[in-house]
Coordinates of C-alpha atoms in Angstrom, one line a residue:
M1 CA -25.5 185.5 74.0
A2 CA -25.2 182.0 72.4
L3 CA -22.0 181.3 70.6
E4 CA -24.2 181.1 67.4
E5 CA -25.2 184.9 67.6
Y6 CA -21.3 185.9 67.3
R7 CA -21.3 184.4 64.1
T8 CA -22.3 187.9 62.3
E9 CA -19.1 189.4 63.8
F10 CA -17.1 187.5 61.0
P11 CA -17.9 188.9 57.6
V12 CA -15.7 186.4 55.8
T13 CA -18.7 184.0 56.3
K14 CA -20.5 185.6 53.8
N15 CA -17.7 184.6 50.9
L16 CA -15.8 181.7 52.7
I17 CA -15.7 178.7 54.8
W18 CA -12.4 179.8 56.4
L19 CA -10.8 176.3 57.9
N20 CA -7.4 178.1 58.2
H21 CA -7.0 180.1 61.3
A22 CA -4.0 178.3 62.4
A23 CA -2.3 180.3 59.4
I24 CA -4.0 183.4 59.3
G25 CA -7.6 184.1 60.7
P26 CA -9.8 186.7 59.6
L27 CA -10.1 190.0 61.2
V28 CA -13.1 190.0 63.4
K29 CA -15.4 193.1 62.9
P30 CA -14.5 194.9 65.9
A31 CA -10.9 194.8 65.1
A32 CA -11.5 196.2 61.6
E33 CA -13.8 198.9 62.8
A34 CA -11.3 199.9 65.5
M35 CA -8.3 200.0 62.6
T36 CA -10.4 201.8 60.2
R37 CA -11.4 204.5 63.1
F38 CA -7.8 205.0 64.0
S39 CA -6.9 205.1 60.1
E40 CA -9.4 207.7 59.3
D41 CA -8.7 209.9 62.6
S42 CA -5.0 209.8 61.7
R43 CA -5.8 210.8 58.3
D44 CA -7.9 213.6 59.5
F45 CA -6.1 214.9 62.7
A46 CA -2.9 213.6 62.6
S47 CA -1.5 212.8 65.7
M48 CA -3.7 215.0 68.2
R49 CA -5.3 212.4 69.9
Y50 CA -1.9 210.7 70.7
E51 CA -2.6 210.5 74.5
E52 CA -5.6 208.0 73.2
W53 CA -3.1 206.0 71.1
V54 CA -1.0 205.4 74.5
E55 CA -4.2 204.5 76.4
T56 CA -5.1 202.1 73.8
Q57 CA -1.5 200.4 74.2
Q58 CA -2.2 200.1 78.1
A59 CA -5.6 198.8 77.3
L60 CA -4.2 196.2 75.1
R61 CA -1.9 195.1 77.8
R62 CA -4.5 195.0 80.4
A63 CA -6.7 192.8 77.9
T64 CA -3.9 190.6 77.7
A65 CA -3.4 190.1 81.4
R66 CA -7.0 189.2 82.1
L67 CA -6.6 186.5 79.2
I68 CA -3.4 184.9 80.7
N69 CA -3.8 185.9 84.3
S70 CA -0.8 188.4 84.5
T71 CA -0.3 192.0 85.3
S72 CA 0.1 194.7 82.6
S73 CA 3.4 195.3 84.0
E74 CA 4.4 191.9 82.7
I75 CA 3.4 192.6 79.2
A76 CA 5.4 193.8 76.2
L77 CA 3.9 194.5 72.5
L78 CA 6.1 193.3 69.9
K79 CA 6.1 192.4 66.2
N80 CA 5.4 188.5 66.4
T81 CA 6.0 185.6 68.1
S82 CA 9.5 185.0 66.4
E83 CA 10.5 188.2 68.3
G84 CA 9.3 187.3 71.7
L85 CA 11.0 184.1 72.0
A86 CA 14.1 185.5 70.3
T87 CA 14.4 188.1 73.2
V88 CA 14.7 185.2 75.7
A89 CA 17.1 182.9 73.5
M90 CA 19.4 186.3 72.7
G91 CA 18.7 188.1 76.0
L92 CA 20.1 185.1 78.5
D93 CA 23.5 185.1 79.7
W94 CA 24.4 181.7 78.2
R95 CA 27.3 179.6 79.3
A96 CA 28.9 176.8 77.6
G97 CA 27.6 173.7 79.0
D98 CA 23.8 175.0 79.7
K99 CA 21.2 172.8 78.1
I100 CA 17.9 173.5 76.5
V101 CA 14.9 171.1 76.3
A102 CA 13.1 171.3 72.9
F103 CA 10.6 169.5 70.6
R104 CA 11.0 168.0 67.4
E105 CA 7.6 169.0 66.1
E106 CA 7.8 172.9 66.7
F107 CA 7.2 175.4 64.0
P108 CA 10.8 176.9 63.1
A109 CA 10.3 180.0 65.3
N110 CA 10.6 178.0 68.5
Q111 CA 13.7 176.0 67.1
Y112 CA 15.9 178.5 65.3
P113 CA 16.7 180.8 67.9
W114 CA 17.8 178.1 70.3
Q115 CA 19.7 176.2 67.5
R116 CA 22.0 179.2 67.2
L117 CA 23.1 179.3 70.4
A118 CA 25.1 176.0 69.6
S119 CA 28.1 178.6 69.2
K120 CA 27.9 179.6 73.0
G121 CA 28.1 175.9 73.7
V122 CA 24.5 175.1 74.4
T123 CA 23.1 172.0 73.7
I124 CA 19.5 171.0 72.9
E125 CA 17.9 167.8 74.1
W126 CA 15.4 167.0 71.4
L127 CA 11.9 165.3 72.7
S128 CA 8.5 164.5 71.0
A129 CA 5.5 167.0 72.0
T130 CA 3.7 163.3 72.6
D131 CA 6.4 162.2 75.2
P132 CA 5.0 161.0 78.5
L133 CA 5.3 163.5 81.6
D134 CA 8.1 161.2 83.0
R135 CA 10.5 161.6 79.8
I136 CA 9.7 165.3 80.0
D137 CA 10.7 165.4 84.0
E138 CA 13.9 163.2 83.3
A139 CA 15.1 165.7 80.4
A140 CA 14.3 168.7 82.3
K141 CA 16.8 167.7 85.0
G142 CA 19.8 170.1 84.7
A143 CA 17.9 172.0 82.4
R144 CA 18.4 175.6 82.1
L145 CA 15.4 176.3 79.9
L146 CA 12.5 174.3 78.3
T147 CA 10.6 175.9 75.4
L148 CA 7.4 174.1 74.2
S149 CA 4.3 175.2 71.6
F150 CA 0.9 175.3 73.6
V151 CA -0.4 173.8 70.5
Q152 CA 1.4 172.5 67.7
F153 CA 1.1 173.8 64.5
L154 CA 0.7 170.6 62.4
S155 CA -0.6 167.6 64.5
G156 CA -2.5 170.1 66.9
H157 CA -1.2 168.5 69.9
R158 CA -2.3 170.4 72.8
A159 CA 0.4 170.2 75.7
D160 CA -0.6 170.1 79.4
L161 CA 1.0 173.2 80.4
N162 CA 0.4 173.3 84.1
A163 CA 1.9 169.6 84.4
I164 CA 5.1 170.9 82.3
G165 CA 5.4 174.1 84.1
E166 CA 5.1 172.3 87.4
I167 CA 8.1 170.0 86.4
C168 CA 10.2 172.9 85.4
H169 CA 9.4 174.7 88.5
R170 CA 10.8 172.0 90.3
R171 CA 13.8 171.4 88.3
G172 CA 14.6 175.1 88.4
T173 CA 14.0 175.4 84.6
I174 CA 13.0 178.4 82.8
F175 CA 9.9 177.4 81.2
V176 CA 9.3 179.3 77.8
V177 CA 5.7 179.3 75.9
D178 CA 5.0 179.7 72.3
A179 CA 1.3 180.2 72.6
I180 CA 0.1 181.4 69.0
Q181 CA -1.8 178.1 68.1
G182 CA -3.7 177.8 71.3
L183 CA -4.1 181.6 72.8
G184 CA -7.6 182.7 72.5
V185 CA -9.0 179.4 71.9
F186 CA -8.1 177.3 75.3
P187 CA -7.7 178.8 79.0
L188 CA -4.1 179.7 79.7
D189 CA -3.0 181.0 83.1
V190 CA 0.7 181.9 83.4
R191 CA 0.8 181.7 87.2
R192 CA -0.5 178.2 87.5
A193 CA 1.6 177.0 84.6
R194 CA 4.6 178.8 86.3
I195 CA 5.7 180.0 82.6
G196 CA 8.5 182.4 82.6
A197 CA 7.9 183.9 79.3
L198 CA 5.3 183.2 76.6
A199 CA 4.8 185.1 72.9
A200 CA 1.8 185.1 70.8
D201 CA 1.0 187.4 67.6
G202 CA -2.9 188.3 67.0
H203 CA -3.2 187.1 63.2
K204 CA -4.3 183.5 64.1
W205 CA -6.7 182.4 66.5
M206 CA -7.0 185.9 68.4
C207 CA -8.5 187.0 64.8
G208 CA -6.6 190.4 65.0
P209 CA -4.1 191.7 62.4
E210 CA -0.4 190.8 61.7
G211 CA 2.5 192.5 62.9
C212 CA 1.3 192.9 66.5
A213 CA 2.1 190.3 69.5
I214 CA 2.1 190.4 72.9
F215 CA 5.1 189.2 75.2
Y216 CA 4.5 187.8 78.7
I217 CA 7.7 188.0 80.9
S218 CA 7.8 187.5 84.6
P219 CA 9.4 189.8 86.9
E220 CA 11.8 187.3 87.7
L221 CA 12.8 186.9 84.5
Q222 CA 12.7 190.3 83.4
E223 CA 15.8 190.5 85.7
Q224 CA 17.6 187.9 83.9
V225 CA 17.2 188.8 80.0
E226 CA 18.8 191.7 78.6
P227 CA 17.0 193.4 75.7
M228 CA 17.8 192.0 72.3
E229 CA 17.2 195.3 70.8
F230 CA 17.6 198.7 72.0
G231 CA 16.1 202.2 71.6
W232 CA 14.7 204.9 73.1
T233 CA 11.7 203.4 74.7
N234 CA 13.4 200.7 76.4
T235 CA 14.5 203.2 78.8
A236 CA 13.0 204.6 82.3
S237 CA 13.3 208.1 81.0
S238 CA 11.7 207.6 77.5
E239 CA 9.5 210.5 77.7
D240 CA 12.4 212.9 78.6
Y241 CA 13.8 213.5 75.0
G242 CA 16.7 215.6 76.5
K243 CA 17.8 212.9 78.8
R244 CA 20.5 210.1 78.1
D245 CA 19.8 207.8 81.0
L246 CA 20.3 204.0 80.0
T247 CA 18.3 202.7 83.0
L248 CA 15.8 200.2 81.7
R249 CA 12.1 200.6 82.6
P250 CA 11.2 198.5 85.3
D251 CA 8.5 196.6 83.7
A252 CA 8.0 194.4 80.3
G253 CA 8.2 197.4 78.6
R254 CA 12.0 197.4 78.6
Y255 CA 11.6 195.1 75.7
E256 CA 9.8 197.7 73.3
C257 CA 12.6 199.5 71.5
G258 CA 11.0 202.3 69.6
T259 CA 7.7 203.4 68.3
L260 CA 4.6 200.5 68.3
N261 CA 2.4 199.4 65.7
T262 CA -0.3 201.4 66.9
I263 CA -3.1 200.5 64.3
G264 CA -2.3 196.9 65.0
C265 CA -2.8 197.8 68.9
Y266 CA -6.1 199.4 68.3
G267 CA -7.1 196.0 65.9
L268 CA -5.5 193.3 68.7
R269 CA -7.3 195.2 71.7
A270 CA -10.7 195.2 69.9
A271 CA -10.1 191.5 68.9
M272 CA -8.9 190.3 72.3
E273 CA -11.8 192.1 74.3
F274 CA -14.0 190.6 71.7
L275 CA -12.5 186.8 72.7
L276 CA -12.8 187.6 76.5
E277 CA -16.7 189.0 76.2
V278 CA -17.4 185.8 74.1
G279 CA -15.5 183.7 76.8
V280 CA -12.4 181.6 76.2
D281 CA -13.9 178.7 78.4
R282 CA -16.9 178.5 75.6
I283 CA -14.8 178.9 72.7
G284 CA -12.4 175.9 73.4
P285 CA -14.8 172.9 73.5
K286 CA -16.7 174.4 70.3
V287 CA -13.6 174.6 68.6
Q288 CA -12.3 171.1 70.0
A289 CA -15.9 169.6 68.7
L290 CA -15.1 170.9 65.4
G291 CA -11.9 169.4 65.3
D292 CA -13.0 166.0 66.2
Q293 CA -15.7 166.0 63.7
I294 CA -13.4 166.4 61.0
A295 CA -11.2 163.6 62.6
S296 CA -13.9 161.2 62.9
V297 CA -15.1 161.6 59.7
V298 CA -12.0 161.7 57.4
R299 CA -10.9 158.7 59.1
Q300 CA -14.1 156.8 57.9
L301 CA -13.0 158.4 54.5
D302 CA -9.6 156.0 54.8
Y303 CA -7.6 159.3 55.4
E304 CA -4.5 159.0 57.9
V305 CA -5.1 161.6 60.9
L306 CA -1.7 163.2 62.5
G307 CA -1.6 162.0 65.8
E308 CA -4.3 161.0 68.3
R309 CA -6.7 163.2 69.5
T310 CA -8.2 163.0 72.8
A311 CA -10.3 165.4 75.4
A312 CA -6.9 166.5 77.1
N313 CA -4.9 167.3 74.1
G314 CA -7.2 167.9 70.8
A315 CA -7.2 171.3 69.5
G316 CA -8.7 173.3 66.7
I317 CA -6.0 171.8 64.2
V318 CA -6.4 168.8 62.5
S319 CA -4.2 167.4 59.5
F320 CA -4.8 164.6 57.3
R321 CA -3.6 162.8 54.3
K322 CA -4.8 159.6 52.2
A323 CA -2.2 157.4 50.0
G324 CA -2.6 158.7 46.4
V325 CA -4.1 161.8 47.0
D326 CA -2.0 164.8 46.1
S327 CA -2.7 167.3 49.4
T328 CA -1.6 170.4 47.7
E329 CA -4.1 169.7 44.9
L330 CA -6.8 168.7 47.2
V331 CA -6.4 172.1 49.1
A332 CA -6.4 174.0 45.5
R333 CA -9.7 172.1 44.7
L334 CA -11.3 172.7 48.3
A335 CA -10.3 176.4 47.7
R336 CA -12.2 176.3 44.1
Q337 CA -15.2 175.6 46.6
R338 CA -14.5 178.6 48.6
I339 CA -13.3 176.3 51.6
V340 CA -10.1 177.5 52.7
T341 CA -7.7 175.1 54.3
A342 CA -3.8 174.7 53.7
A343 CA -1.4 172.2 52.6
R344 CA 1.6 171.8 55.1
A345 CA 4.5 169.0 54.7
G346 CA 2.2 166.5 52.6
W347 CA -0.9 167.0 54.7
V348 CA -4.0 168.7 54.4
R349 CA -4.4 170.8 57.6
A350 CA -7.9 172.3 58.5
S351 CA -8.5 174.7 61.6
P352 CA -11.8 176.1 62.1
H353 CA -12.6 178.6 64.9
F354 CA -16.1 178.6 66.9
Y355 CA -18.0 180.6 64.5
I356 CA -17.6 177.8 61.8
T357 CA -21.1 175.5 61.9
E358 CA -20.9 171.7 62.0
Q359 CA -22.9 172.1 58.5
E360 CA -19.7 174.0 57.0
I361 CA -17.7 171.2 58.1
E362 CA -20.0 168.9 56.4
T363 CA -19.6 170.7 53.4
M364 CA -15.6 170.5 53.6
L365 CA -15.9 166.7 54.2
T366 CA -18.5 166.0 51.8
S367 CA -16.0 167.9 49.2
L368 CA -13.4 165.1 50.0

C-alpha cells in the first residue's frame, strides 16, 4: 500500500490536524479496536481467555524484537520509559568515583535517575547532544555508562546511535538509550548500535496507549542490573504459587514485578504490528520531509528554529519562536483552529507523523 492509503487508520484526521506526536499521539485504529475487543471480552467472559492474554504479551515482545533487532527474551514490558531508565540507574552496583556521560538537553526522565546517584559518589559529565563525536569519545573515556535520547524532545536532534554505540563499545561504556521520540519512525538496531538498554513508551510515535512500555536489556547487562522492584513475577517459579524461590527469571522478564497492563499490551501490540506493516524505512523519510517543510517555511516567516536540521540529524520534531510572539498564545490560537501543537519552554513545538499531509502542514503554516 502507498503511505497515503494508511491515513484512514487514523480517525483523528476527521477532527484535528494533530501535530503533537512528541507529546501523546492518537491511537491508531487497530490499537483502539484491539483494546475494545479485550475490554468487551473481559466484561463478558472475565478471564476465561487468559491464555490469549499471555500470548498477546508474548506477541508484543516478538513485535518489539522485530522492530529493534533483538530477541523476545531481551524484552520486558513495563509502565513507561522512566521505569526502564530508572531500572538501570537504580539496579547497577555503583561505586564511588564512577562516571556517567549525559546530555544537557534531555527530558527529565533521562536526567533525574542519574542525578540521584550523586549520593553514591557517582559523577556526571554533561555534554550537548550536538557535540561532535570526538568530544563524546573523549568524555566516554573511563565512563561506566553513557545515556542519550535517540531524538531530543525539544530540538528534535536525532543522534547517530551506531557511531556513539561504537564509541561506547570501544571504551567499555554501557550505552543506554531513551528511544521514545524516535522508535517507530526511524530504524533502530540494538545489535548494530551496541545498545545495552533501551526504553520507550508506546503513546507517542508508536500511536499506542499510555502506561505500556517496552524495555530492552542485553543478556550481559541483565547479569549486572538487579530488579528495581520485586514481586511474584520476577521469579523463575512465578507460575508455581506455592513455591518460595527467589531465583530470577532467566530473561528480561526478571524486571516485571507483577501483573502487566494487559489492555495496554493489546493496544501496543496492534500499534507496533501496524508500524511494522507500513515499514519504518518508509515512515522516517516522510516524517523528516514534513519536518523540513515546517522548518523551511517558518524561517521564511522570520521565526527562529531550534537547532540545525540535516538529513542525518533531522526528525519529526521542529520547535520555533519569534520575538514578540507569545508561544503559548500561538499554540492556543492554532488549537482553536483544530491544529494541535505544543508550547514547550517558550517554543512552539510541531511534531507530525507520516499520515499528516503536506496540505495540512501548509494550513498550519498559513495560520502563523
